[in-house]
Rosetta silent file (secondary structure, phi, psi, omega in degrees, C-alpha in Angstrom):
SEQUENCE: MIFGAKRVENEGKRKPAGSWARRLAVIGLAAALLFAAGCQTQTRQSDPVTEGFRCTAELDYSGQHYVCDLTCPGGGGFTAKLSQPALLDGLTMNWDGEGFNLSYLGIERRLDGSGLPDTAFAEAVRNALQGAAGQLMDGSDKGGYVLEGGSDSGDYTLTFSSDGYPASLTVPALDLQVTFRDFERAGG
SCORE:     score description
SCORE:     0.000 S_00000001
   1 L     0.000  -19.832  174.669    0.149    0.058    0.340 S_00000001
   2 L  -103.323   18.129  166.133    2.507    2.221    0.167 S_00000001
   3 L   -88.058  -48.712 -152.859    3.301    2.321   -3.143 S_00000001
   4 H   -89.290  -19.295  175.501   -0.152    2.891   -3.981 S_00000001
   5 H   -87.953  -16.165  129.769    0.190    6.294   -1.565 S_00000001
   6 H    -4.854  -85.443 -150.887    3.358    7.086   -2.804 S_00000001
   7 H   -56.226  -28.790   17.335    1.176    7.088   -5.965 S_00000001
   8 H   106.630  -84.684  164.423   -1.695    9.106   -4.699 S_00000001
   9 H   -21.807  -78.134 -164.026    1.108   11.762   -3.910 S_00000001
  10 H   -72.794  -68.172 -150.637    2.723   12.216   -6.833 S_00000001
  11 L   -78.750   39.296  142.128   -0.237   12.496   -9.051 S_00000001
  12 L  -123.531   46.030  170.249   -1.088   15.625   -7.030 S_00000001
  13 L  -146.673   42.806 -176.642    2.017   17.298   -7.630 S_00000001
  14 L   -90.560  159.018 -164.780    1.964   16.849  -11.584 S_00000001
  15 L   -73.956   92.357  140.439    4.049   19.345  -13.680 S_00000001
  16 L    35.620  161.297 -143.052    2.098   21.598  -15.574 S_00000001
  17 L  -142.579  -44.795 -178.621    2.369   20.617  -19.646 S_00000001
  18 H   -62.674  -16.148 -175.881    4.017   24.254  -20.527 S_00000001
  19 H   -74.839  -27.551 -176.850    7.258   23.158  -18.806 S_00000001
  20 H   -73.375  -58.722  169.937    7.848   20.319  -20.571 S_00000001
  21 H   -38.624  -19.157 -178.369    7.402   22.583  -23.774 S_00000001
  22 H   -58.217  -53.282 -119.434   10.458   25.027  -21.970 S_00000001
  23 H   -60.676  -52.144 -119.629   12.051   21.852  -21.809 S_00000001
  24 H  -105.433  -42.513  153.038   11.916   21.193  -25.286 S_00000001
  25 H   -77.960  -11.362  165.980   12.336   24.228  -26.289 S_00000001
  26 H   -48.134  -69.875 -155.773   15.693   24.743  -24.187 S_00000001
  27 H   -85.912  -19.953  101.911   16.960   22.175  -25.408 S_00000001
  28 H    28.642  -69.869 -139.175   15.657   23.013  -29.714 S_00000001
  29 H   -97.187   21.210 -167.683   17.425   26.062  -29.079 S_00000001
  30 H   -94.659  -42.739  173.361   20.919   24.647  -27.702 S_00000001
  31 H   -88.625   15.955 -156.912   21.480   22.443  -30.452 S_00000001
  32 H   -94.792  -42.427  175.142   20.222   24.634  -33.074 S_00000001
  33 H   -63.015  -24.113 -172.908   23.547   27.598  -31.617 S_00000001
  34 H   -73.599  -67.792  164.014   25.943   24.342  -31.127 S_00000001
  35 H   -52.618  -49.582  158.163   25.017   24.039  -34.900 S_00000001
  36 H   -64.653   -8.142  173.156   25.582   27.475  -35.987 S_00000001
  37 H   -84.949    3.330 -174.284   29.147   27.984  -34.400 S_00000001
  38 H   -92.041  -46.842 -168.574   29.993   24.371  -36.097 S_00000001
  39 H   -64.377  -73.836 -169.891   28.576   26.120  -39.576 S_00000001
  40 H   -19.461 -102.806  161.618   30.177   29.105  -38.303 S_00000001
  41 L   -32.016    0.953  144.004   33.995   27.391  -37.712 S_00000001
  42 L   -98.437   -7.245 -153.476   34.179   26.263  -41.398 S_00000001
  43 L  -117.993    7.347 -175.343   33.235   29.286  -42.970 S_00000001
  44 L   -99.285  120.477  176.456   35.987   31.010  -40.509 S_00000001
  45 L   -37.078  156.960  148.429   39.217   31.831  -41.927 S_00000001
  46 L   -90.735  128.833  178.034   42.757   30.498  -40.909 S_00000001
  47 L   -29.961  137.841  159.852   45.459   32.600  -39.421 S_00000001
  48 L   -55.680  142.799 -155.748   48.099   33.056  -42.339 S_00000001
  49 L  -119.750  128.440  169.181   50.521   31.142  -43.415 S_00000001
  50 L  -126.146  -10.161 -152.016   53.702   32.733  -44.281 S_00000001
  51 L  -164.387  170.212  170.905   56.700   29.590  -43.453 S_00000001
  52 L    88.338   17.876 -173.760   55.813   26.077  -42.462 S_00000001
  53 L  -137.493  143.749  164.029   55.026   25.377  -46.161 S_00000001
  54 E  -106.570  163.415  163.592   55.814   23.864  -49.438 S_00000001
  55 L   179.701  174.144  176.170   53.310   24.558  -52.245 S_00000001
  56 E   -95.784  172.372 -170.121   54.038   25.219  -56.588 S_00000001
  57 E  -158.759   88.060  145.567   53.918   28.824  -57.311 S_00000001
  58 L   -69.244  123.575 -138.130   52.942   29.993  -60.866 S_00000001
  59 E  -133.066  142.547  142.476   55.208   33.369  -62.036 S_00000001
  60 E  -148.024  129.822 -172.636   54.860   35.915  -64.192 S_00000001
  61 E  -135.163  131.802  128.136   57.684   38.302  -64.524 S_00000001
  62 L    80.973   25.779 -174.124   58.523   40.585  -67.189 S_00000001
  63 L    89.236  -18.342 -151.703   56.478   38.794  -70.315 S_00000001
  64 E  -136.085  129.915 -156.154   58.168   35.666  -69.204 S_00000001
  65 E   -91.850  145.544 -169.967   55.782   32.572  -67.665 S_00000001
  66 L  -125.883 -174.124 -167.135   57.872   30.482  -64.616 S_00000001
  67 E  -176.902   87.203 -171.672   56.716   27.393  -62.757 S_00000001
  68 E  -124.931 -168.733  127.278   59.145   26.367  -59.444 S_00000001
  69 L  -103.275   94.504 -168.068   58.579   25.064  -55.909 S_00000001
  70 L   -90.986  173.058 -173.269   58.614   26.317  -53.260 S_00000001
  71 E  -150.925  150.127  -92.505   59.312   25.496  -49.349 S_00000001
  72 E   177.584  -25.249 -121.791   58.758   28.281  -46.459 S_00000001
  73 E   -38.528  -26.643 -155.327   60.445   26.045  -43.464 S_00000001
  74 E   136.540  163.460  159.471   60.711   28.898  -40.978 S_00000001
  75 L     9.464   60.134  169.240   63.333   30.974  -39.736 S_00000001
  76 L    96.165  -17.100  141.893   64.845   32.326  -42.693 S_00000001
  77 E    58.572  -38.877 -100.251   63.703   29.429  -45.342 S_00000001
  78 E  -179.608  128.218 -133.693   63.354   29.181  -48.204 S_00000001
  79 E  -146.999  106.571  170.983   64.108   27.344  -51.647 S_00000001
  80 L   -97.434  115.709  174.233   62.716   28.079  -55.092 S_00000001
  81 E  -100.294  101.270 -156.984   62.871   24.870  -57.573 S_00000001
  82 L   -74.575  120.868  129.210   62.404   26.309  -61.074 S_00000001
  83 L   -76.804  -63.331  163.164   60.392   23.314  -63.386 S_00000001
  84 E  -127.568 -157.740  -48.156   59.780   25.358  -66.018 S_00000001
  85 L    20.361  171.439 -178.291   60.841   26.555  -68.547 S_00000001
  86 L   -78.533  -74.116 -170.630   61.965   23.512  -69.873 S_00000001
  87 L   -53.065   20.700 -176.221   65.301   24.838  -70.485 S_00000001
  88 L  -137.308   -1.456 -154.285   65.553   25.934  -67.048 S_00000001
  89 L   -74.245  131.893  172.179   63.998   22.754  -64.996 S_00000001
  90 L    98.066  -18.353 -173.357   66.170   21.742  -61.573 S_00000001
  91 L   -68.880  103.147  160.825   67.716   25.207  -61.219 S_00000001
  92 E  -132.971  139.133 -144.478   67.735   26.282  -57.578 S_00000001
  93 L   -89.429 -172.347 -159.747   67.751   29.337  -55.195 S_00000001
  94 L   158.221  117.135 -174.109   68.115   28.224  -51.803 S_00000001
  95 L  -135.738   91.197 -126.562   68.355   30.396  -48.761 S_00000001
  96 L  -124.082   24.987  163.254   69.287   29.213  -45.395 S_00000001
  97 L   116.702  -30.288 -137.352   69.373   32.317  -43.049 S_00000001
  98 L  -145.626  -17.484 -173.354   72.610   33.350  -43.020 S_00000001
  99 L  -145.880 -175.041  115.108   73.776   32.955  -47.624 S_00000001
 100 E  -172.021  173.674 -154.258   72.854   31.596  -50.800 S_00000001
 101 E  -115.775  171.835  153.504   73.219   29.164  -52.892 S_00000001
 102 L  -174.462  121.415  174.957   72.672   28.409  -56.185 S_00000001
 103 E   -68.075  140.849 -179.803   72.031   25.373  -58.501 S_00000001
 104 L  -147.665   67.527 -156.128   72.148   23.904  -61.877 S_00000001
 105 L    80.509   36.138  167.524   73.072   20.990  -63.702 S_00000001
 106 L    64.234   32.536  166.453   75.091   19.598  -60.585 S_00000001
 107 L  -128.872  118.653  162.404   77.305   23.142  -60.437 S_00000001
 108 L  -108.730   62.486  175.502   76.611   24.672  -57.229 S_00000001
 109 L   -42.048  135.527  163.722   77.829   28.875  -56.209 S_00000001
 110 E  -125.666  171.382 -143.984   77.099   29.454  -53.062 S_00000001
 111 E  -154.455  133.139  162.276   77.147   33.466  -52.331 S_00000001
 112 L    -3.369  -73.118 -143.445   76.720   36.241  -49.624 S_00000001
 113 L   149.794  -51.550  164.308   73.152   37.193  -50.144 S_00000001
 114 L   -46.774  -52.212  166.353   74.374   39.603  -52.407 S_00000001
 115 L   -57.924  -30.672  150.546   74.596   38.031  -54.794 S_00000001
 116 L   -98.310  135.762 -169.723   70.555   38.183  -56.206 S_00000001
 117 L   -46.411  144.316  158.108   69.975   41.101  -57.789 S_00000001
 118 L   -45.616  -28.981 -154.480   66.306   42.472  -55.330 S_00000001
 119 L  -111.109   47.781  125.593   64.264   42.769  -58.339 S_00000001
 120 L   -60.244  136.710  179.698   64.683   38.292  -59.026 S_00000001
 121 H   -55.853  -70.203  176.127   61.160   36.867  -58.845 S_00000001
 122 H   -33.746  -22.897  179.686   62.211   34.463  -56.355 S_00000001
 123 H   -61.024  -63.949 -177.589   63.630   37.379  -54.745 S_00000001
 124 H   -46.666  -50.397  166.691   60.646   39.255  -55.092 S_00000001
 125 H   -48.859  -25.181  158.025   58.806   35.991  -53.335 S_00000001
 126 H  -109.512    1.464  166.218   60.570   35.968  -50.581 S_00000001
 127 H   -50.329  -68.608 -145.525   60.829   39.593  -49.427 S_00000001
 128 H   -61.865  -41.904  179.434   57.168   39.800  -49.756 S_00000001
 129 L   -78.459   50.428  174.344   56.307   36.133  -47.203 S_00000001
 130 L  -120.918  -48.870 -125.095   59.155   37.848  -45.022 S_00000001
 131 H  -111.376    0.085  173.394   58.060   41.379  -44.810 S_00000001
 132 H   -95.934  -29.622 -176.150   53.908   39.881  -44.474 S_00000001
 133 H   -39.255  -73.472  154.356   55.920   37.739  -41.184 S_00000001
 134 H    19.223 -105.296 -165.044   56.339   40.787  -40.310 S_00000001
 135 H   -65.687  -55.317  176.414   53.598   42.913  -40.443 S_00000001
 136 L   -67.382  149.328 -137.022   51.140   39.576  -38.907 S_00000001
 137 L   135.527 -112.550 -170.714   54.497   40.158  -36.098 S_00000001
 138 L   -96.121   18.022 -175.431   53.886   43.286  -35.242 S_00000001
 139 L    84.146   -8.103 -155.111   50.093   44.227  -35.439 S_00000001
 140 L  -111.653    9.012  128.250   50.507   46.281  -38.117 S_00000001
 141 L     0.724  168.132  145.093   47.574   43.902  -40.813 S_00000001
 142 L  -118.741    0.141 -173.871   44.811   45.249  -41.527 S_00000001
 143 L    79.694 -157.977 -163.762   43.111   41.604  -40.832 S_00000001
 144 L    13.014 -131.775 -139.185   41.477   39.170  -43.772 S_00000001
 145 L  -104.265  -49.319  130.804   42.218   37.819  -46.753 S_00000001
 146 E    28.146   29.291 -176.674   44.607   40.839  -47.691 S_00000001
 147 E  -100.166  167.568  161.635   48.500   42.264  -46.826 S_00000001
 148 E  -130.252  160.432 -165.899   49.941   45.084  -48.401 S_00000001
 149 E   169.549  168.065 -151.669   53.641   46.062  -47.782 S_00000001
 150 L  -138.592   78.188  177.622   56.528   47.259  -48.784 S_00000001
 151 L   -96.434  154.162 -179.778   59.848   45.068  -49.527 S_00000001
 152 L   -81.015   33.375  149.950   63.539   46.010  -51.348 S_00000001
 153 L  -120.933    4.477 -178.890   61.811   44.614  -54.334 S_00000001
 154 L   110.059  109.859 -111.431   59.367   46.842  -53.881 S_00000001
 155 L   -73.827 -156.708 -173.253   55.617   47.135  -52.572 S_00000001
 156 E  -173.324  154.273  172.358   53.883   44.279  -53.050 S_00000001
 157 E  -136.250  123.230 -174.434   50.002   42.655  -52.557 S_00000001
 158 E  -108.258  142.310  166.593   49.753   38.983  -50.804 S_00000001
 159 E  -125.627  164.572 -160.836   46.724   37.868  -50.868 S_00000001
 160 E  -126.515  129.823  174.556   45.565   34.742  -48.621 S_00000001
 161 L   -70.683 -179.153 -164.762   42.938   31.903  -49.191 S_00000001
 162 L   -97.120   20.768  163.854   40.228   31.073  -46.315 S_00000001
 163 L   -87.966    5.298  178.452   42.475   28.256  -45.405 S_00000001
 164 L   105.763  -56.971 -133.588   45.534   30.530  -44.265 S_00000001
 165 L   -75.509  155.697  116.690   47.688   29.315  -47.186 S_00000001
 166 E    31.043  130.562  145.126   49.454   31.962  -49.887 S_00000001
 167 E  -125.364  -82.530 -138.251   46.466   32.432  -53.274 S_00000001
 168 E  -120.948 -168.910 -159.962   48.307   35.269  -55.219 S_00000001
 169 E  -170.135  105.592  174.494   51.195   37.562  -54.907 S_00000001
 170 E  -137.876  146.008  178.945   51.714   40.658  -56.901 S_00000001
 171 L  -147.914  119.378 -176.283   54.104   43.187  -56.524 S_00000001
 172 H   -30.266  -53.793  165.826   53.994   46.069  -59.875 S_00000001
 173 H   -38.489  -68.282 -173.811   57.320   47.687  -59.408 S_00000001
 174 H  -123.495   39.794  150.305   58.462   44.216  -61.633 S_00000001
 175 L    51.784   45.210 -171.055   56.250   43.666  -63.535 S_00000001
 176 E  -126.430  127.754  150.135   55.567   39.984  -61.474 S_00000001
 177 E  -141.391  169.968 -175.281   52.204   38.223  -60.257 S_00000001
 178 E  -144.930  137.018  151.515   52.516   34.811  -58.995 S_00000001
 179 L   -51.259  136.385  119.944   49.387   31.581  -58.121 S_00000001
 180 L   -67.497  143.075  153.717   49.776   29.524  -55.250 S_00000001
 181 E  -166.548 -163.105 -175.121   48.778   26.284  -54.991 S_00000001
 182 L    45.334   55.148 -150.106   49.385   22.444  -53.875 S_00000001
 183 L   -70.230  140.165 -174.907   49.851   23.021  -50.564 S_00000001
 184 L  -123.382  155.817  144.116   52.639   20.863  -47.793 S_00000001
 185 L   -91.166  128.056 -166.339   53.301   20.941  -44.542 S_00000001
 186 L  -164.089  144.275 -174.878   57.401   21.288  -44.267 S_00000001
 187 L  -110.888  152.577 -161.446   58.758   21.733  -41.575 S_00000001
 188 L   -75.254    0.000    0.000   61.691   24.286  -40.059 S_00000001
């Protein structure tokens, strides 16, 4: 009979139908907020990446078209290895943070860094990426997808994709346009 007595006691304390509706509304609102937060993180732009990657770069430089593989590990390191035009396939320009190596067809020459003019396209790409990294570190970037700045190679505009990697670079003084693609992570 104790069960029966409790049943009678609980029947008098039933919750009104509106409380279930409120609970359902709160659960629905929480689910909607979680869903909206998940969607927002998918479209949010990643922070710009100026080092720690490998990619392919297509360059139009003073009327000529070049394709090269870039490696930007960080710490002042930067490598550009040409694959097109065919005549220059394998030409490699490598900065190690202290100097510069130029190699082609098994011949390698170490230079002190001043051996390549600032107007060379690989130096311009390197200068722009390093300049952009400096802007990001000191907070002088304007946010968003585009960084504008200047380097020894001239003023540049560097555009980033939503995943944070460089998408394009222009250096008007050199008649240089670069498109970046096929990114992979690279260590320093």
